[in-house]
Structures are given as structure tokens and as C-alpha cells.
Coordinates of C-alpha atoms in Angstrom, one line a residue:
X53 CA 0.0 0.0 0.0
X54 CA 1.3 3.2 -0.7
X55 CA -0.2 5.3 2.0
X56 CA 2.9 3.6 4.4
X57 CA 5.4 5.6 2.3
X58 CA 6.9 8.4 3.1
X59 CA 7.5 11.9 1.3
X60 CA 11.1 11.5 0.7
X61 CA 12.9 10.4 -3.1
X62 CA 17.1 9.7 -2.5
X63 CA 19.5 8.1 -4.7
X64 CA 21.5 4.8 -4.9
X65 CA 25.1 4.7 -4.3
X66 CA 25.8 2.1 -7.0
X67 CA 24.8 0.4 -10.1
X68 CA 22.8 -2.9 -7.9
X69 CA 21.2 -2.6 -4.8
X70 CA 23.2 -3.0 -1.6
X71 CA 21.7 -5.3 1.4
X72 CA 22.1 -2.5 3.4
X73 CA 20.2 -0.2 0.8
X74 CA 17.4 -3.0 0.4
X75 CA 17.1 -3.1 4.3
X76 CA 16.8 0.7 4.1
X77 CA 13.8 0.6 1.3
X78 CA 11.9 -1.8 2.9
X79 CA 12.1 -0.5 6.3
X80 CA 11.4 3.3 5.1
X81 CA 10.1 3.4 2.3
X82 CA 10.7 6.0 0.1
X83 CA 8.0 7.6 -2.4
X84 CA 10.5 7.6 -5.4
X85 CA 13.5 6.3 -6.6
X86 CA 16.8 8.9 -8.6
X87 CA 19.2 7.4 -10.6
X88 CA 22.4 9.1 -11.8
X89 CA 25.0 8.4 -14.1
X90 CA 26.6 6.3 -11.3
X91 CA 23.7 3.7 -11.3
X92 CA 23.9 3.3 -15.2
X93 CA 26.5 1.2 -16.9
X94 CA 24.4 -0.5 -19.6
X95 CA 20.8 -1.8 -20.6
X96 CA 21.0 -4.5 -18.8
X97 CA 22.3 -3.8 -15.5
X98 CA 19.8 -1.2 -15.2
X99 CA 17.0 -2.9 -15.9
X100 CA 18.1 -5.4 -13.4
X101 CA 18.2 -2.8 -10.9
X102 CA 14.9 -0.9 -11.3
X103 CA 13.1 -4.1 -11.6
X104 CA 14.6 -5.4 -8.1
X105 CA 13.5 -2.1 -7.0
X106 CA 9.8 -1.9 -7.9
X107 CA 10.2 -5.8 -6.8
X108 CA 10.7 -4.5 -3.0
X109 CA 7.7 -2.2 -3.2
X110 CA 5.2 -4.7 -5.8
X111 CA 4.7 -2.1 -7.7
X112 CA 5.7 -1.6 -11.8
X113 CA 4.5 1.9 -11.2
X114 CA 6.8 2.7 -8.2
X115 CA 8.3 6.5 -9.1
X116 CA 11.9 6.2 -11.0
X117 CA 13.5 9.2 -11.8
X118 CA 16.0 10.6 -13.8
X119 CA 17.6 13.8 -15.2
X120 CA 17.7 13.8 -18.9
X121 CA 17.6 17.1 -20.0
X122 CA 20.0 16.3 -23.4
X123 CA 23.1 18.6 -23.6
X124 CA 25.5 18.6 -20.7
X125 CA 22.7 16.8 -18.2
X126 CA 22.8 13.6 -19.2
X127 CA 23.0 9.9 -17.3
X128 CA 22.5 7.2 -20.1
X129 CA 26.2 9.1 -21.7
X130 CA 27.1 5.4 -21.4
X131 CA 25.1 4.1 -24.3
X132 CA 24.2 7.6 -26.1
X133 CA 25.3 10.9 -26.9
X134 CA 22.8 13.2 -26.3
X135 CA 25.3 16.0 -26.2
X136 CA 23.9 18.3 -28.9
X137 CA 20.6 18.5 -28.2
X138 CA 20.6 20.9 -25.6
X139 CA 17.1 23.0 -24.7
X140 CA 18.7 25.9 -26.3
X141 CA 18.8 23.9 -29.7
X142 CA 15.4 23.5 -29.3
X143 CA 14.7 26.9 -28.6
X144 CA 17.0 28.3 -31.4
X145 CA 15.4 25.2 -33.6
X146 CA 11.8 26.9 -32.6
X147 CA 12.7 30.3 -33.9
X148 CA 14.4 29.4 -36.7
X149 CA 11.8 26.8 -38.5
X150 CA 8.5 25.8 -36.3
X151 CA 7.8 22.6 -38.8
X152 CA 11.5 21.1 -38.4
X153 CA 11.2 21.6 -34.6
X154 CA 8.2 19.8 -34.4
X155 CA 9.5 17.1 -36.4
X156 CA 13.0 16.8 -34.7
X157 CA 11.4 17.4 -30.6
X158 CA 9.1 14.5 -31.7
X159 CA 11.3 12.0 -32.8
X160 CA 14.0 13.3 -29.8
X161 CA 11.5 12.9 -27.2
X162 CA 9.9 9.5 -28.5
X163 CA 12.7 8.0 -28.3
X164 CA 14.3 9.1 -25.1
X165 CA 10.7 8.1 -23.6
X166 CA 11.5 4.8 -25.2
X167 CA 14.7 4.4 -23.8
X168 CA 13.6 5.4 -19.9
X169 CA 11.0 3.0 -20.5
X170 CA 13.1 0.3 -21.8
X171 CA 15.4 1.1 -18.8
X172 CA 12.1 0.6 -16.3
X173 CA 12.4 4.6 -15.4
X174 CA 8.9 6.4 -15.7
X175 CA 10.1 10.4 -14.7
X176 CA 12.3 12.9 -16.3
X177 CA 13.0 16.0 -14.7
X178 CA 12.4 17.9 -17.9
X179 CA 11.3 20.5 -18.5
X180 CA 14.0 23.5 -17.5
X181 CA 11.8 26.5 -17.1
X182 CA 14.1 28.5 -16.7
X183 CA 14.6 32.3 -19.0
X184 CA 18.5 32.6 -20.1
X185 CA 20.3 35.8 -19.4
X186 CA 23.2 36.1 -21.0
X187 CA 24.6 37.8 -17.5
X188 CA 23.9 35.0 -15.0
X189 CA 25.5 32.1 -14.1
X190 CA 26.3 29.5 -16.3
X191 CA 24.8 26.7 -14.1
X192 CA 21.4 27.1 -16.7
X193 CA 22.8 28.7 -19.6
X194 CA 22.0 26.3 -22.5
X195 CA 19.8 24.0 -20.2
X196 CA 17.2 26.7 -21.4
X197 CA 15.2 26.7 -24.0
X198 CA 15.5 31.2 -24.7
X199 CA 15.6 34.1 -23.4
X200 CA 12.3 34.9 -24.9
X201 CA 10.0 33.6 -21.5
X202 CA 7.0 32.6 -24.7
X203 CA 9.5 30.2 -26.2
X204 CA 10.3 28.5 -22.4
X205 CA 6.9 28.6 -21.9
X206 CA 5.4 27.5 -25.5
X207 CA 8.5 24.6 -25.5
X208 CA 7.7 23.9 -21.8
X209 CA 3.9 22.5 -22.6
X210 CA 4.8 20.8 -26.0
X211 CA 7.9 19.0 -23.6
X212 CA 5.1 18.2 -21.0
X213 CA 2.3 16.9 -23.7
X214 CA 5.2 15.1 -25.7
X215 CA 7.0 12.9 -22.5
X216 CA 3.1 11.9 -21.1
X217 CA 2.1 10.8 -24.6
X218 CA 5.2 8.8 -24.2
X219 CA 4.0 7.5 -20.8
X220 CA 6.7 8.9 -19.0
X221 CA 5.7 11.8 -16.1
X222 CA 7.6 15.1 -16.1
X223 CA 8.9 17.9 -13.4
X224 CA 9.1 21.2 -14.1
X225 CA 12.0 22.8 -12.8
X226 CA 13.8 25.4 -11.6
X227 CA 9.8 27.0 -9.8
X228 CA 9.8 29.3 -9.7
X229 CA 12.7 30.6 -11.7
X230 CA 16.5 30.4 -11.7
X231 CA 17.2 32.4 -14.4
X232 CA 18.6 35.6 -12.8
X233 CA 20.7 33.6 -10.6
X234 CA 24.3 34.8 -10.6
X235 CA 26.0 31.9 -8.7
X236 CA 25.5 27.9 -8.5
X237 CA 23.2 26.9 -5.8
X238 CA 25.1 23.5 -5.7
X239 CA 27.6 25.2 -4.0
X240 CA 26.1 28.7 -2.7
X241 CA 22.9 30.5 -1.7
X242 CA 21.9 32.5 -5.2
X243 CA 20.6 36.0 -4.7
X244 CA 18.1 37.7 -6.3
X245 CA 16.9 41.2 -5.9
X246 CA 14.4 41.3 -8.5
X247 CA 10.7 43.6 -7.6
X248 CA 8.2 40.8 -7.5
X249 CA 6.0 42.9 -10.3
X250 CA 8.7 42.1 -12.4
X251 CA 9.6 38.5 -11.5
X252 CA 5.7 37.9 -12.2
X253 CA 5.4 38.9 -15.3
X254 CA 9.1 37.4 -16.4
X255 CA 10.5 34.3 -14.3
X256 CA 7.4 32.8 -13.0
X257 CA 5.3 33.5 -16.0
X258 CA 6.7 30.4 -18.1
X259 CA 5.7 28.3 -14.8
X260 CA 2.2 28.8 -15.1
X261 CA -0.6 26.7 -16.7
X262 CA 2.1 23.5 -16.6
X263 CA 0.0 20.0 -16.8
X264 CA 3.3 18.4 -15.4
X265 CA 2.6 16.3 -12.0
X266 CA 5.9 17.4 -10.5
X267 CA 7.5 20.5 -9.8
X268 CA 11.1 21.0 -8.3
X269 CA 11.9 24.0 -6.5
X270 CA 15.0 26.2 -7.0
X271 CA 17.1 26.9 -3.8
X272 CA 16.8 30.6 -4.6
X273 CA 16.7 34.0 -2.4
X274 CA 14.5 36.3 -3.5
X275 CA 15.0 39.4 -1.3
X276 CA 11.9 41.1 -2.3
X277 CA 9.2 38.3 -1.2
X278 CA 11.2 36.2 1.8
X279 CA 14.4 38.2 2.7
X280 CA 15.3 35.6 4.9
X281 CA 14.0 32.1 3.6
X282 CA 15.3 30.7 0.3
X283 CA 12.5 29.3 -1.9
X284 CA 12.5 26.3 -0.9
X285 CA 12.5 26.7 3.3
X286 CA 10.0 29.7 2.5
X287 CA 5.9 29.4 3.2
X288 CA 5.5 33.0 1.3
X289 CA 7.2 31.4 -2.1
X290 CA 5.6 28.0 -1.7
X291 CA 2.0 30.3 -1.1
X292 CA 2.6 32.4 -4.1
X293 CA 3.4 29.9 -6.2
X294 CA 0.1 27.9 -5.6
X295 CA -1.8 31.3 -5.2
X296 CA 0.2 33.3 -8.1
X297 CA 1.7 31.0 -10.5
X298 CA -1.4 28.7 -9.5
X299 CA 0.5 25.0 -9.4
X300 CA -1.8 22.7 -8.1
X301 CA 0.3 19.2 -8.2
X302 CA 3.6 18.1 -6.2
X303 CA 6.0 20.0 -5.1
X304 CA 9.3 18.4 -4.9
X305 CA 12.7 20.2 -3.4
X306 CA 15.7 19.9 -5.2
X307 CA 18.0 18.5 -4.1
X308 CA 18.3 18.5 0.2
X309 CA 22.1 18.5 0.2
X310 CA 23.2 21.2 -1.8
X311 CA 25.8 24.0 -0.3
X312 CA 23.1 26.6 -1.1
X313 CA 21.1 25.5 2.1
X314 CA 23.1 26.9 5.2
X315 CA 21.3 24.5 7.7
X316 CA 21.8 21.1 9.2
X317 CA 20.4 18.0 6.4
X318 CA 17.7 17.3 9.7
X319 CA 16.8 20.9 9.7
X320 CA 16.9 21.6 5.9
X321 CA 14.3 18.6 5.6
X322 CA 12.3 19.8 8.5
X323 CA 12.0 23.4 7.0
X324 CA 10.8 22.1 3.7
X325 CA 8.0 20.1 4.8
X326 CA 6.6 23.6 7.2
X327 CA 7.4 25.6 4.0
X328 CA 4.3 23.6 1.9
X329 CA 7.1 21.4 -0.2
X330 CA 5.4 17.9 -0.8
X331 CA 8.5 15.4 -0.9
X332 CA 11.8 15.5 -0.3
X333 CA 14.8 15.4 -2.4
X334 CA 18.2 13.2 -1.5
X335 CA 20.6 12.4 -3.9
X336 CA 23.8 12.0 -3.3
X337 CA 23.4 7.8 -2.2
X338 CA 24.9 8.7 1.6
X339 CA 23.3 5.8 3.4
X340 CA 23.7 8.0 7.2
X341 CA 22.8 11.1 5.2
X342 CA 19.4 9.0 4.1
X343 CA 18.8 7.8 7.0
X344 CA 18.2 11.6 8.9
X345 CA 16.4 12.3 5.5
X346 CA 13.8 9.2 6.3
X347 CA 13.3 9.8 10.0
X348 CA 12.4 13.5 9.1
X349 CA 10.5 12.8 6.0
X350 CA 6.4 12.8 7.4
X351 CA 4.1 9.3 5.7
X352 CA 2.8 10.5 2.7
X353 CA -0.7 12.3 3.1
X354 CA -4.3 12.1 0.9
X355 CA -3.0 14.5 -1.3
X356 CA 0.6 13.0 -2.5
X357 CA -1.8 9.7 -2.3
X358 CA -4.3 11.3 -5.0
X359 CA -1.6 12.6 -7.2
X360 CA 0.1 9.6 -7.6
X361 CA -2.6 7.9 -8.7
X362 CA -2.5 10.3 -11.5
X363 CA 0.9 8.8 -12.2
X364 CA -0.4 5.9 -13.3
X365 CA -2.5 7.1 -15.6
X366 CA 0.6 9.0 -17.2
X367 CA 3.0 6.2 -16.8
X368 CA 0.8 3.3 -17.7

């Protein structure tokens, strides 16, 4: 049953399950599953792997996740190269000829979807919301489709519509905008002084009207709504963007042990959860550093319960 779960996803250290990491699953059971590049050597193996996970759970729908933007955010670089098509060859594609686009995101996403599946994985945290500016930090940079917020947007809901008539499920990322960052939130706090007027009508516009079940929150300061909580430890951000930018589905954080969050892993979970995020996001495989993630990590409630039903629907 999956109302014993709890709101937490984390990573795998390797590229089989540990007896220490099945103890782990079966005892605390996660929501969802990431893999990385670590956990992938080839077909095979990783279908050996995901299958002995959904195994511990019964479930051929249990939540498998993966990054696969295309470009420099890959983790299947062992069996393809997906290093050229980057969301900013999209984008540029989109501008340039709409029909070719349409023909080349088709076959691109049909047969990534094919591959994930094939793989046993049935979410990619695609797509990157995010506006380009050609003076922020490179950490987006050509993970986004333009710096015209119509194209992100108008790319965003083709990516969303493509990957679920595909069967896999989607999570929109970085909500509510990481454009305007100016430093890497993997290894410190970005700041961003932005007036909200204009952050509404630029950053979190391409957010809004999204049909992805997932969205992963940026661990972004914005000085001018919550001067003292980044997005994802904040209840105003996590208000405005069900009020404002008007997400209804999951929330997810990114990922809980990234230099950007200044606070103990027990306290950095603990914060999420009071600011309105819906699961929690490990990654890094640590078995102790999972373990404080778990214990702090609430049973999943009615409303992660009804959405994930709506997974199934996507996935299956």
C-alpha cells in the first residue's frame, strides 16, 4: 500500500542494490527512486536494478526518476550521446523553422521516452523552465530553452504533452525561476533582488498553466518576497506559487544536500516540509545522510496519495 510511504525520493550509491540499501527501502520506504549516471553502466544492469526495486515495493509503477535534459545533463552518456541537443537547440530550432522543430522534438523525445521505459524509469525532470540571461551564471545557460519567456513557456507544454504521450511523467523545474541567478546553488545560496512585479510577469510566468505532475523548487533567495528564507525553506514562495503562478500538483525540493542550504540535512528537511514542499529530495546515495532524511521525512498524506494515482495514468 502506498499510504505507508513516506514523502522522501534519495538516490542509490551504486549500479545494484546493496543489502544495506534493500534493508533501508523496505524499512522506510521512500516515495521515489533517482538514478544518476553512477547507477547506469548498460541496458542490462539497469533494468536489473529498477526491476529489483519496484520488486521491494510490488509495484511496476513505483516512481523512477531521472535527469535527462539532453546537452550537458545527461546519465545514459554510457550508451548515447545526447550532447547536442541541448534545450537551447530546441529553442534556437523553434525560432528558426517551427515545422522542423516539431518534427526533430518529436522524434528526440519518443525515443528518449522509449529508452527510460526500456530502462524501467517512468520520470524525467524535464522540462527547464528557466529564462536565459546572457549575465547569469552558467549553471542554466544552454539548459534553457530562450531568453524569450514565450518560447520557455510555448517549448515547456509541447515538452510536458510530448514525454506523457510517451508514458513517461515530467517535473518542471527550476519553480519558480533560476534564471537571474548569478551563482551555482550547488555550492552557494543564489541572490536575487528582482521587484516581484517584475519577477511575475518574467520568471514565474513560463511556470504557469504547466500539466506536469511534478514540480522541483530552486534553492533561490528572492530578497523582495522572503528576505530571509530561500524558496524552498520559504511558506511565502511556496504560497505564491500555488496562489500566483497557480501549481496545483507536487512539489518536490531539489536537491536537500546542496551548499546553497546553510542549515543542518535534519533541519533543511524539517524546513521544507513547514514551508508547503510535498516530498523530499536526497541524492547524493549517503546511506547515514538518508537515514536523517527518512526519519524527518512525514508518511505521505491524501493529497501526495491522490496525485500519484495520477501517475499511473501518465505512466501506464
Amino acid at each position: 500500500m502506498i499510504s505507508d510511504h513516506r514523502s522522501f525520493i534519495c538516490g542509490l550509491k551504486g549500479k545494484y542494490l546493496s543489502d544495506k540499501e534493500k534493508k533501508f527501502l523496505k524499512k522506510y520506504k521512500p516515495w521515489g527512486i533517482i538514478l544518476f549516471s553512477r547507477n547506469i553502466k548498460s541496458i542490462q544492469q539497469t533494468q536489473i536494478l529498477t526491476s529489483s526495486i519496484k520488486k521491494i515495493f510490488k509495484n511496476e509503477n513505483f516512481p523512477i526518476l531521472i535527469d535527462e535534459e539532453g546537452g550537458r545533463v545527461s546519465r545514459l552518456r554510457n550508451f548515447i550521446d545526447n550532447s547536442i541537443f541541448t534545450a537551447k537547440y530546441f529553442g534556437d530550432l523553434y525560432k528558426l523553422n517551427n515545422k522542423k522543430f516539431e518534427e526533430y522534438f518529436s522524434v528526440y523525445v519518443k525515443q528518449i521516452s522509449y529508452l527510460l521505459r526500456t530502462l524501467g524509469i517512468n520520470i524525467n525532470s524535464v522540462p527547464v523552465l528557466d529564462i536565459r540571461r546572457s549575465k547569469s551564471h552558467n549553471i542554466i545557460g544552454d539548459r534553457s530553452y530562450s531568453s524569450d519567456k514565450k518560447v520557455v513557456s510555448k517549448i515547456g507544454n509541447i515538452c510536458i504533452e510530448k514525454f506523457h504521450s510517451n508514458r513517461i511523467a515530467t517535473i518542471i523545474k527550476h519553480i519558480p525561476g533560476h534564471g537571474l541567478a548569478k551563482s551555482d546553488s550547488h555550492k552557494k545560496l543564489p541572490i536575487i533582488n528582482n521587484k516581484i512585479a517584475y519577477l511575475l510577469k518574467n520568471d514565474f510566468q513560463t511556470f504557469k498553466k504547466k500539466n506536469s505532475l511534478l514540480a522541483m523548487t530552486g534553492h533561490l533567495l528572492f530578497t523582495n518576497i522572503d528576505s530571509i528564507n530561500n524558496v524552498t525553506h520559504s511558506k511565502k514562495i511556496i504560497k505564491l506559487i500555488r496562489k500566483k503562478i497557480g501549481y496545483k500538483n507536487l512539489i518536490i525540493t531539489d536537491d536537500l544536500s546542496m551548499k546553497a542550504l546553510k542549515f543542518s540535512l535534519k533541519e533543511n528537511v524539517k524546513k521544507s516540509f513547514l514551508a508547503g514542499c510535498n516530498i523530499a529530495l536526497h541524492c547524493n546515495g549517503n546511506l547515514k545522510e538518508m537515514l536523517i532524511v527518512a526519519k524527518n521525512s512525514p508518511k505521505i498524506d491524501n493529497f501526495i496519495i491522490k496525485k500519484t494515482s495520477q501517475l499511473s495514468h501518465i505512466i501506464s
